[in-house]
């Protein structure tokens, strides 16, 4: 649509007018991002659009919050924290989030995070580990997501990586012969597209063998395809086509199981 833009400088604030035309009825998240000489100021507002104009909507932009946290390990485990990164992925489909490198003492700082709900992602750890939890105020953000509101107090994000997970190894067969190069996919049961960390993809070697260590406890399904391209592994409708060919596995801490 057409956008109208004016600025009215005041002693400590600026007011920017806008107009969006031709917006279909529905529920929306309105996002405003202000870049002032390299300083980023985000804002968001929820708006319901009906059959008449919406007037007087205000979106307040300002400095996002700073979220501090720490990564801890399961007892007896050792890891170089500086290889790790922590990031936030917006649950809604809009710009936002943030990322931080973890320091040697396990601490990290996510800066200028705007209001919204995010999924927590931890990267850079060896495959023998898995993210066990990411707690903020007693809530595990891995399960429920992390909700940020600049009007509410923000605590510290406590991330735990565990080396006590279970594992699966095995071989992929086709017509009773090893299927070298097959794509092996582990999927949570039931599927959970919000938990990328519960999905595992491996390529079998020339003898059809594969290994998946560092898995969290729970119920999973194993699938195998001859080729790995075009696989919508987070789409439940796609997986239903192959439901009768999966192998169900129950993962327990510190236990390794073999499957075909």
PDB file of C-alpha atoms in Angstrom:
ATOM      1  CA  UNK A   1       0.000   0.000   0.000  1.00  0.00           C
ATOM      2  CA  UNK A   2       0.908   3.679   0.110  1.00  0.00           C
ATOM      3  CA  UNK A   3       2.955   4.902   3.062  1.00  0.00           C
ATOM      4  CA  UNK A   4       2.781   8.482   4.371  1.00  0.00           C
ATOM      5  CA  UNK A   5       5.664   9.574   6.568  1.00  0.00           C
ATOM      6  CA  UNK A   6       6.224  12.706   8.666  1.00  0.00           C
ATOM      7  CA  UNK A   7       8.416  13.419  11.666  1.00  0.00           C
ATOM      8  CA  UNK A   8       7.772  15.956  14.426  1.00  0.00           C
ATOM      9  CA  UNK A   9      10.871  16.483  16.605  1.00  0.00           C
ATOM     10  CA  UNK A  10      10.152  17.087  20.283  1.00  0.00           C
ATOM     11  CA  UNK A  11      12.598  17.615  23.155  1.00  0.00           C
ATOM     12  CA  UNK A  12      13.028  13.878  23.883  1.00  0.00           C
ATOM     13  CA  UNK A  13      10.777  12.010  21.484  1.00  0.00           C
ATOM     14  CA  UNK A  14       9.889  11.921  17.801  1.00  0.00           C
ATOM     15  CA  UNK A  15       6.476  11.092  16.376  1.00  0.00           C
ATOM     16  CA  UNK A  16       6.282   9.400  12.989  1.00  0.00           C
ATOM     17  CA  UNK A  17       2.980   9.175  11.152  1.00  0.00           C
ATOM     18  CA  UNK A  18       2.177   6.311   8.810  1.00  0.00           C
ATOM     19  CA  UNK A  19      -0.721   5.013   6.770  1.00  0.00           C
ATOM     20  CA  UNK A  20      -1.140   1.554   5.237  1.00  0.00           C
ATOM     21  CA  UNK A  21      -3.858   1.246   2.595  1.00  0.00           C
ATOM     22  CA  UNK A  22      -5.704  -1.795   1.261  1.00  0.00           C
ATOM     23  CA  UNK A  23      -5.097  -4.035   4.290  1.00  0.00           C
ATOM     24  CA  UNK A  24      -7.362  -7.129   4.197  1.00  0.00           C
ATOM     25  CA  UNK A  25      -9.363  -7.940   7.368  1.00  0.00           C
ATOM     26  CA  UNK A  26      -7.533 -10.113   9.869  1.00  0.00           C
ATOM     27  CA  UNK A  27      -5.262 -10.187  12.905  1.00  0.00           C
ATOM     28  CA  UNK A  28      -1.778  -8.746  12.430  1.00  0.00           C
ATOM     29  CA  UNK A  29       1.474  -8.034  14.225  1.00  0.00           C
ATOM     30  CA  UNK A  30       2.571  -4.516  13.256  1.00  0.00           C
ATOM     31  CA  UNK A  31       6.346  -4.143  13.365  1.00  0.00           C
ATOM     32  CA  UNK A  32       8.209  -0.829  13.462  1.00  0.00           C
ATOM     33  CA  UNK A  33      11.991  -0.591  13.208  1.00  0.00           C
ATOM     34  CA  UNK A  34      13.843   2.706  13.580  1.00  0.00           C
ATOM     35  CA  UNK A  35      17.501   2.986  12.596  1.00  0.00           C
ATOM     36  CA  UNK A  36      18.900   6.193  14.057  1.00  0.00           C
ATOM     37  CA  UNK A  37      22.559   6.642  13.100  1.00  0.00           C
ATOM     38  CA  UNK A  38      23.289   2.963  13.541  1.00  0.00           C
ATOM     39  CA  UNK A  39      21.204   2.575  16.715  1.00  0.00           C
ATOM     40  CA  UNK A  40      18.361   0.108  16.239  1.00  0.00           C
ATOM     41  CA  UNK A  41      15.022   0.683  17.993  1.00  0.00           C
ATOM     42  CA  UNK A  42      12.299  -1.981  17.565  1.00  0.00           C
ATOM     43  CA  UNK A  43       8.592  -1.908  18.378  1.00  0.00           C
ATOM     44  CA  UNK A  44       5.509  -4.035  17.794  1.00  0.00           C
ATOM     45  CA  UNK A  45       1.753  -3.872  18.297  1.00  0.00           C
ATOM     46  CA  UNK A  46      -1.133  -6.272  17.788  1.00  0.00           C
ATOM     47  CA  UNK A  47      -3.945  -5.019  15.586  1.00  0.00           C
ATOM     48  CA  UNK A  48      -7.267  -6.475  14.417  1.00  0.00           C
ATOM     49  CA  UNK A  49      -8.406  -5.120  11.063  1.00  0.00           C
ATOM     50  CA  UNK A  50     -12.112  -5.288  10.287  1.00  0.00           C
ATOM     51  CA  UNK A  51     -14.226  -3.754   7.539  1.00  0.00           C
ATOM     52  CA  UNK A  52     -13.576  -0.183   8.658  1.00  0.00           C
ATOM     53  CA  UNK A  53     -10.467   1.950   9.018  1.00  0.00           C
ATOM     54  CA  UNK A  54      -8.234   1.612  12.083  1.00  0.00           C
ATOM     55  CA  UNK A  55      -7.239   5.063  13.302  1.00  0.00           C
ATOM     56  CA  UNK A  56      -4.976   6.272  16.092  1.00  0.00           C
ATOM     57  CA  UNK A  57      -2.876   3.130  16.354  1.00  0.00           C
ATOM     58  CA  UNK A  58       0.338   3.758  18.291  1.00  0.00           C
ATOM     59  CA  UNK A  59       3.505   1.700  18.026  1.00  0.00           C
ATOM     60  CA  UNK A  60       6.133   2.623  20.585  1.00  0.00           C
ATOM     61  CA  UNK A  61       9.712   1.982  19.503  1.00  0.00           C
ATOM     62  CA  UNK A  62      12.621   2.074  21.883  1.00  0.00           C
ATOM     63  CA  UNK A  63      15.722   0.307  23.031  1.00  0.00           C
ATOM     64  CA  UNK A  64      15.120  -3.436  23.313  1.00  0.00           C
ATOM     65  CA  UNK A  65      15.941  -5.361  26.440  1.00  0.00           C
ATOM     66  CA  UNK A  66      19.262  -6.957  27.362  1.00  0.00           C
ATOM     67  CA  UNK A  67      18.999 -10.637  28.209  1.00  0.00           C
ATOM     68  CA  UNK A  68      21.879 -12.203  30.108  1.00  0.00           C
ATOM     69  CA  UNK A  69      22.445 -15.889  30.611  1.00  0.00           C
ATOM     70  CA  UNK A  70      24.801 -18.723  31.348  1.00  0.00           C
ATOM     71  CA  UNK A  71      25.479 -22.146  29.865  1.00  0.00           C
ATOM     72  CA  UNK A  72      26.051 -25.002  32.298  1.00  0.00           C
ATOM     73  CA  UNK A  73      26.999 -28.644  31.711  1.00  0.00           C
ATOM     74  CA  UNK A  74      25.752 -31.915  33.148  1.00  0.00           C
ATOM     75  CA  UNK A  75      27.923 -33.234  36.011  1.00  0.00           C
ATOM     76  CA  UNK A  76      31.309 -34.525  34.890  1.00  0.00           C
ATOM     77  CA  UNK A  77      31.142 -33.053  31.389  1.00  0.00           C
ATOM     78  CA  UNK A  78      33.772 -30.703  29.953  1.00  0.00           C
ATOM     79  CA  UNK A  79      33.478 -28.297  27.019  1.00  0.00           C
ATOM     80  CA  UNK A  80      35.115 -25.191  25.587  1.00  0.00           C
ATOM     81  CA  UNK A  81      32.293 -22.671  25.936  1.00  0.00           C
ATOM     82  CA  UNK A  82      33.822 -20.264  23.417  1.00  0.00           C
ATOM     83  CA  UNK A  83      32.700 -22.550  20.582  1.00  0.00           C
ATOM     84  CA  UNK A  84      29.057 -22.035  21.523  1.00  0.00           C
ATOM     85  CA  UNK A  85      26.515 -19.537  20.275  1.00  0.00           C
ATOM     86  CA  UNK A  86      23.035 -18.717  21.605  1.00  0.00           C
ATOM     87  CA  UNK A  87      20.383 -17.174  19.377  1.00  0.00           C
ATOM     88  CA  UNK A  88      16.691 -16.290  19.463  1.00  0.00           C
ATOM     89  CA  UNK A  89      14.419 -17.063  16.487  1.00  0.00           C
ATOM     90  CA  UNK A  90      11.109 -15.146  16.357  1.00  0.00           C
ATOM     91  CA  UNK A  91       8.098 -17.448  16.600  1.00  0.00           C
ATOM     92  CA  UNK A  92       6.172 -15.106  14.341  1.00  0.00           C
ATOM     93  CA  UNK A  93       7.438 -14.558  10.818  1.00  0.00           C
ATOM     94  CA  UNK A  94       9.049 -11.129  11.193  1.00  0.00           C
ATOM     95  CA  UNK A  95      12.464  -9.588  11.675  1.00  0.00           C
ATOM     96  CA  UNK A  96      13.899  -9.669  15.152  1.00  0.00           C
ATOM     97  CA  UNK A  97      15.732 -11.957  17.501  1.00  0.00           C
ATOM     98  CA  UNK A  98      19.396 -11.801  18.322  1.00  0.00           C
ATOM     99  CA  UNK A  99      22.557 -13.840  18.732  1.00  0.00           C
ATOM    100  CA  UNK A 100      25.498 -13.925  21.103  1.00  0.00           C
ATOM    101  CA  UNK A 101      28.811 -15.720  21.410  1.00  0.00           C
ATOM    102  CA  UNK A 102      29.323 -17.550  24.687  1.00  0.00           C
ATOM    103  CA  UNK A 103      32.315 -16.478  26.774  1.00  0.00           C
ATOM    104  CA  UNK A 104      34.893 -18.797  28.326  1.00  0.00           C
ATOM    105  CA  UNK A 105      33.076 -18.752  31.679  1.00  0.00           C
ATOM    106  CA  UNK A 106      29.793 -19.814  30.034  1.00  0.00           C
ATOM    107  CA  UNK A 107      28.082 -16.419  30.205  1.00  0.00           C
ATOM    108  CA  UNK A 108      26.477 -14.619  27.259  1.00  0.00           C
ATOM    109  CA  UNK A 109      24.576 -11.391  26.598  1.00  0.00           C
ATOM    110  CA  UNK A 110      21.754 -10.976  24.068  1.00  0.00           C
ATOM    111  CA  UNK A 111      21.267  -7.274  23.398  1.00  0.00           C
ATOM    112  CA  UNK A 112      18.426  -5.118  22.084  1.00  0.00           C
ATOM    113  CA  UNK A 113      15.781  -7.836  22.001  1.00  0.00           C
ATOM    114  CA  UNK A 114      12.348  -6.542  21.028  1.00  0.00           C
ATOM    115  CA  UNK A 115       9.041  -7.693  22.486  1.00  0.00           C
ATOM    116  CA  UNK A 116       7.797 -11.024  21.184  1.00  0.00           C
ATOM    117  CA  UNK A 117       8.014 -14.783  21.579  1.00  0.00           C
ATOM    118  CA  UNK A 118      11.176 -16.574  20.514  1.00  0.00           C
ATOM    119  CA  UNK A 119      12.630 -20.027  20.168  1.00  0.00           C
ATOM    120  CA  UNK A 120      16.028 -20.565  21.785  1.00  0.00           C
ATOM    121  CA  UNK A 121      18.767 -22.133  19.693  1.00  0.00           C
ATOM    122  CA  UNK A 122      22.142 -23.314  20.992  1.00  0.00           C
ATOM    123  CA  UNK A 123      24.820 -24.129  18.423  1.00  0.00           C
ATOM    124  CA  UNK A 124      28.447 -25.200  18.322  1.00  0.00           C
ATOM    125  CA  UNK A 125      28.444 -28.128  20.765  1.00  0.00           C
ATOM    126  CA  UNK A 126      29.726 -31.636  19.874  1.00  0.00           C
ATOM    127  CA  UNK A 127      27.133 -34.209  18.849  1.00  0.00           C
ATOM    128  CA  UNK A 128      27.643 -36.107  22.122  1.00  0.00           C
ATOM    129  CA  UNK A 129      25.753 -33.274  23.861  1.00  0.00           C
ATOM    130  CA  UNK A 130      22.137 -32.171  23.662  1.00  0.00           C
ATOM    131  CA  UNK A 131      20.278 -29.087  25.009  1.00  0.00           C
ATOM    132  CA  UNK A 132      18.561 -30.311  28.157  1.00  0.00           C
ATOM    133  CA  UNK A 133      16.835 -27.072  29.163  1.00  0.00           C
ATOM    134  CA  UNK A 134      16.851 -23.295  28.797  1.00  0.00           C
ATOM    135  CA  UNK A 135      15.063 -21.836  31.800  1.00  0.00           C
ATOM    136  CA  UNK A 136      13.954 -18.262  32.339  1.00  0.00           C
ATOM    137  CA  UNK A 137      11.988 -17.534  35.495  1.00  0.00           C
ATOM    138  CA  UNK A 138      11.251 -21.209  36.098  1.00  0.00           C
ATOM    139  CA  UNK A 139       9.888 -21.783  32.579  1.00  0.00           C
ATOM    140  CA  UNK A 140      11.738 -24.025  30.110  1.00  0.00           C
ATOM    141  CA  UNK A 141      11.960 -21.894  26.966  1.00  0.00           C
ATOM    142  CA  UNK A 142      12.874 -24.940  24.882  1.00  0.00           C
ATOM    143  CA  UNK A 143       9.365 -26.274  25.447  1.00  0.00           C
ATOM    144  CA  UNK A 144       7.182 -23.178  25.663  1.00  0.00           C
ATOM    145  CA  UNK A 145       9.237 -20.512  23.925  1.00  0.00           C
ATOM    146  CA  UNK A 146      10.708 -17.387  25.454  1.00  0.00           C
ATOM    147  CA  UNK A 147       8.399 -14.375  25.780  1.00  0.00           C
ATOM    148  CA  UNK A 148       9.983 -10.925  26.010  1.00  0.00           C
ATOM    149  CA  UNK A 149       8.095  -7.883  27.265  1.00  0.00           C
ATOM    150  CA  UNK A 150      10.021  -4.736  28.085  1.00  0.00           C
ATOM    151  CA  UNK A 151       7.449  -3.860  30.779  1.00  0.00           C
ATOM    152  CA  UNK A 152       8.156  -7.047  32.737  1.00  0.00           C
ATOM    153  CA  UNK A 153      11.315  -7.774  34.728  1.00  0.00           C
ATOM    154  CA  UNK A 154      13.786  -9.991  32.876  1.00  0.00           C
ATOM    155  CA  UNK A 155      15.750 -12.655  34.692  1.00  0.00           C
ATOM    156  CA  UNK A 156      18.710 -14.719  33.562  1.00  0.00           C
ATOM    157  CA  UNK A 157      18.469 -17.447  30.914  1.00  0.00           C
ATOM    158  CA  UNK A 158      19.942 -20.654  32.331  1.00  0.00           C
ATOM    159  CA  UNK A 159      20.953 -23.117  29.587  1.00  0.00           C
ATOM    160  CA  UNK A 160      21.988 -26.688  30.397  1.00  0.00           C
ATOM    161  CA  UNK A 161      23.828 -28.952  27.950  1.00  0.00           C
ATOM    162  CA  UNK A 162      23.860 -32.633  28.843  1.00  0.00           C
ATOM    163  CA  UNK A 163      26.320 -35.351  27.867  1.00  0.00           C
ATOM    164  CA  UNK A 164      24.149 -38.068  29.414  1.00  0.00           C
ATOM    165  CA  UNK A 165      21.917 -38.624  26.397  1.00  0.00           C
ATOM    166  CA  UNK A 166      21.133 -41.895  24.690  1.00  0.00           C
ATOM    167  CA  UNK A 167      22.053 -42.954  21.202  1.00  0.00           C
ATOM    168  CA  UNK A 168      21.034 -44.934  18.154  1.00  0.00           C
ATOM    169  CA  UNK A 169      23.253 -46.683  15.649  1.00  0.00           C
ATOM    170  CA  UNK A 170      22.388 -49.109  12.919  1.00  0.00           C
ATOM    171  CA  UNK A 171      22.287 -49.914   9.248  1.00  0.00           C
ATOM    172  CA  UNK A 172      19.957 -49.012   6.383  1.00  0.00           C
ATOM    173  CA  UNK A 173      18.971 -51.922   4.150  1.00  0.00           C
ATOM    174  CA  UNK A 174      17.297 -52.069   0.747  1.00  0.00           C
ATOM    175  CA  UNK A 175      16.302 -55.522  -0.484  1.00  0.00           C
ATOM    176  CA  UNK A 176      18.441 -56.939   2.347  1.00  0.00           C
ATOM    177  CA  UNK A 177      21.529 -55.140   1.037  1.00  0.00           C
ATOM    178  CA  UNK A 178      23.272 -52.132   2.642  1.00  0.00           C
ATOM    179  CA  UNK A 179      21.938 -48.833   1.294  1.00  0.00           C
ATOM    180  CA  UNK A 180      25.103 -46.754   1.185  1.00  0.00           C
ATOM    181  CA  UNK A 181      24.592 -42.981   1.166  1.00  0.00           C
ATOM    182  CA  UNK A 182      21.004 -43.152   2.399  1.00  0.00           C
ATOM    183  CA  UNK A 183      19.605 -40.196   4.335  1.00  0.00           C
ATOM    184  CA  UNK A 184      18.559 -41.187   7.866  1.00  0.00           C
ATOM    185  CA  UNK A 185      16.169 -38.893   9.738  1.00  0.00           C
ATOM    186  CA  UNK A 186      15.182 -38.985  13.402  1.00  0.00           C
ATOM    187  CA  UNK A 187      11.896 -37.207  14.209  1.00  0.00           C
ATOM    188  CA  UNK A 188      10.201 -36.654  17.584  1.00  0.00           C
ATOM    189  CA  UNK A 189       6.969 -38.563  18.153  1.00  0.00           C
ATOM    190  CA  UNK A 190       4.672 -36.667  17.999  1.00  0.00           C
ATOM    191  CA  UNK A 191       6.343 -34.182  15.587  1.00  0.00           C
ATOM    192  CA  UNK A 192       7.327 -30.827  17.087  1.00  0.00           C
ATOM    193  CA  UNK A 193       8.340 -28.259  14.403  1.00  0.00           C
ATOM    194  CA  UNK A 194       9.162 -25.722  17.137  1.00  0.00           C
ATOM    195  CA  UNK A 195      11.993 -27.916  18.437  1.00  0.00           C
ATOM    196  CA  UNK A 196      14.695 -27.997  15.767  1.00  0.00           C
ATOM    197  CA  UNK A 197      17.040 -29.615  18.275  1.00  0.00           C
ATOM    198  CA  UNK A 198      14.886 -32.785  18.345  1.00  0.00           C
ATOM    199  CA  UNK A 199      15.390 -33.467  14.632  1.00  0.00           C
ATOM    200  CA  UNK A 200      18.499 -35.310  13.488  1.00  0.00           C
ATOM    201  CA  UNK A 201      19.692 -35.977   9.918  1.00  0.00           C
ATOM    202  CA  UNK A 202      22.611 -38.268   9.041  1.00  0.00           C
ATOM    203  CA  UNK A 203      24.029 -39.790   5.852  1.00  0.00           C
ATOM    204  CA  UNK A 204      24.790 -43.504   5.985  1.00  0.00           C
ATOM    205  CA  UNK A 205      28.275 -44.592   4.968  1.00  0.00           C
ATOM    206  CA  UNK A 206      29.036 -46.927   2.035  1.00  0.00           C
ATOM    207  CA  UNK A 207      27.988 -49.921   4.135  1.00  0.00           C
ATOM    208  CA  UNK A 208      24.685 -48.276   5.111  1.00  0.00           C
ATOM    209  CA  UNK A 209      25.833 -47.631   8.671  1.00  0.00           C
ATOM    210  CA  UNK A 210      24.885 -44.570  10.722  1.00  0.00           C
ATOM    211  CA  UNK A 211      25.289 -43.321  14.292  1.00  0.00           C
ATOM    212  CA  UNK A 212      23.300 -40.746  16.270  1.00  0.00           C
ATOM    213  CA  UNK A 213      24.773 -40.070  19.734  1.00  0.00           C
ATOM    214  CA  UNK A 214      23.709 -37.414  22.233  1.00  0.00           C
ATOM    215  CA  UNK A 215      19.937 -37.821  21.914  1.00  0.00           C
ATOM    216  CA  UNK A 216      17.497 -36.525  24.553  1.00  0.00           C
ATOM    217  CA  UNK A 217      15.164 -39.028  26.234  1.00  0.00           C
ATOM    218  CA  UNK A 218      11.783 -39.510  24.595  1.00  0.00           C
ATOM    219  CA  UNK A 219       9.925 -41.210  21.768  1.00  0.00           C
ATOM    220  CA  UNK A 220      11.160 -40.858  18.184  1.00  0.00           C
ATOM    221  CA  UNK A 221      10.660 -42.257  14.687  1.00  0.00           C
ATOM    222  CA  UNK A 222      13.448 -43.211  12.296  1.00  0.00           C
ATOM    223  CA  UNK A 223      13.021 -42.832   8.540  1.00  0.00           C
ATOM    224  CA  UNK A 224      15.428 -43.479   5.680  1.00  0.00           C
ATOM    225  CA  UNK A 225      15.397 -42.257   2.083  1.00  0.00           C
ATOM    226  CA  UNK A 226      17.753 -43.055  -0.776  1.00  0.00           C
ATOM    227  CA  UNK A 227      18.176 -39.321  -1.462  1.00  0.00           C
ATOM    228  CA  UNK A 228      18.073 -36.426   0.957  1.00  0.00           C
ATOM    229  CA  UNK A 229      16.804 -33.559  -1.187  1.00  0.00           C
ATOM    230  CA  UNK A 230      13.265 -32.215  -0.970  1.00  0.00           C
ATOM    231  CA  UNK A 231      12.447 -33.879   2.351  1.00  0.00           C
ATOM    232  CA  UNK A 232       9.942 -31.839   4.376  1.00  0.00           C
ATOM    233  CA  UNK A 233      10.818 -33.570   7.624  1.00  0.00           C
ATOM    234  CA  UNK A 234       8.964 -31.052   9.832  1.00  0.00           C
ATOM    235  CA  UNK A 235       5.720 -31.377   7.831  1.00  0.00           C
ATOM    236  CA  UNK A 236       3.384 -33.967   9.452  1.00  0.00           C
ATOM    237  CA  UNK A 237       1.392 -34.375   6.211  1.00  0.00           C
ATOM    238  CA  UNK A 238       4.572 -35.277   4.326  1.00  0.00           C
ATOM    239  CA  UNK A 239       5.554 -37.841   6.954  1.00  0.00           C
ATOM    240  CA  UNK A 240       2.143 -39.552   6.928  1.00  0.00           C
ATOM    241  CA  UNK A 241       2.928 -40.908   3.454  1.00  0.00           C
ATOM    242  CA  UNK A 242       5.847 -42.885   4.909  1.00  0.00           C
ATOM    243  CA  UNK A 243       4.342 -43.709   8.313  1.00  0.00           C
ATOM    244  CA  UNK A 244       4.236 -47.471   7.666  1.00  0.00           C
ATOM    245  CA  UNK A 245       7.973 -47.544   6.922  1.00  0.00           C
ATOM    246  CA  UNK A 246       9.310 -45.853  10.048  1.00  0.00           C
ATOM    247  CA  UNK A 247      11.087 -47.538  12.944  1.00  0.00           C
ATOM    248  CA  UNK A 248       9.971 -46.391  16.384  1.00  0.00           C
ATOM    249  CA  UNK A 249      12.615 -45.941  19.074  1.00  0.00           C
ATOM    250  CA  UNK A 250      12.426 -44.906  22.731  1.00  0.00           C
ATOM    251  CA  UNK A 251      15.537 -43.031  23.847  1.00  0.00           C
ATOM    252  CA  UNK A 252      16.792 -43.238  27.421  1.00  0.00           C
ATOM    253  CA  UNK A 253      19.731 -41.453  29.008  1.00  0.00           C
ATOM    254  CA  UNK A 254      23.089 -43.244  28.764  1.00  0.00           C
ATOM    255  CA  UNK A 255      21.665 -46.117  26.689  1.00  0.00           C
ATOM    256  CA  UNK A 256      22.698 -47.072  23.140  1.00  0.00           C
ATOM    257  CA  UNK A 257      20.467 -49.143  20.909  1.00  0.00           C
ATOM    258  CA  UNK A 258      20.983 -50.644  17.463  1.00  0.00           C
ATOM    259  CA  UNK A 259      18.315 -50.758  14.760  1.00  0.00           C
ATOM    260  CA  UNK A 260      17.799 -51.684  11.128  1.00  0.00           C
TER     261      UNK A 260
END
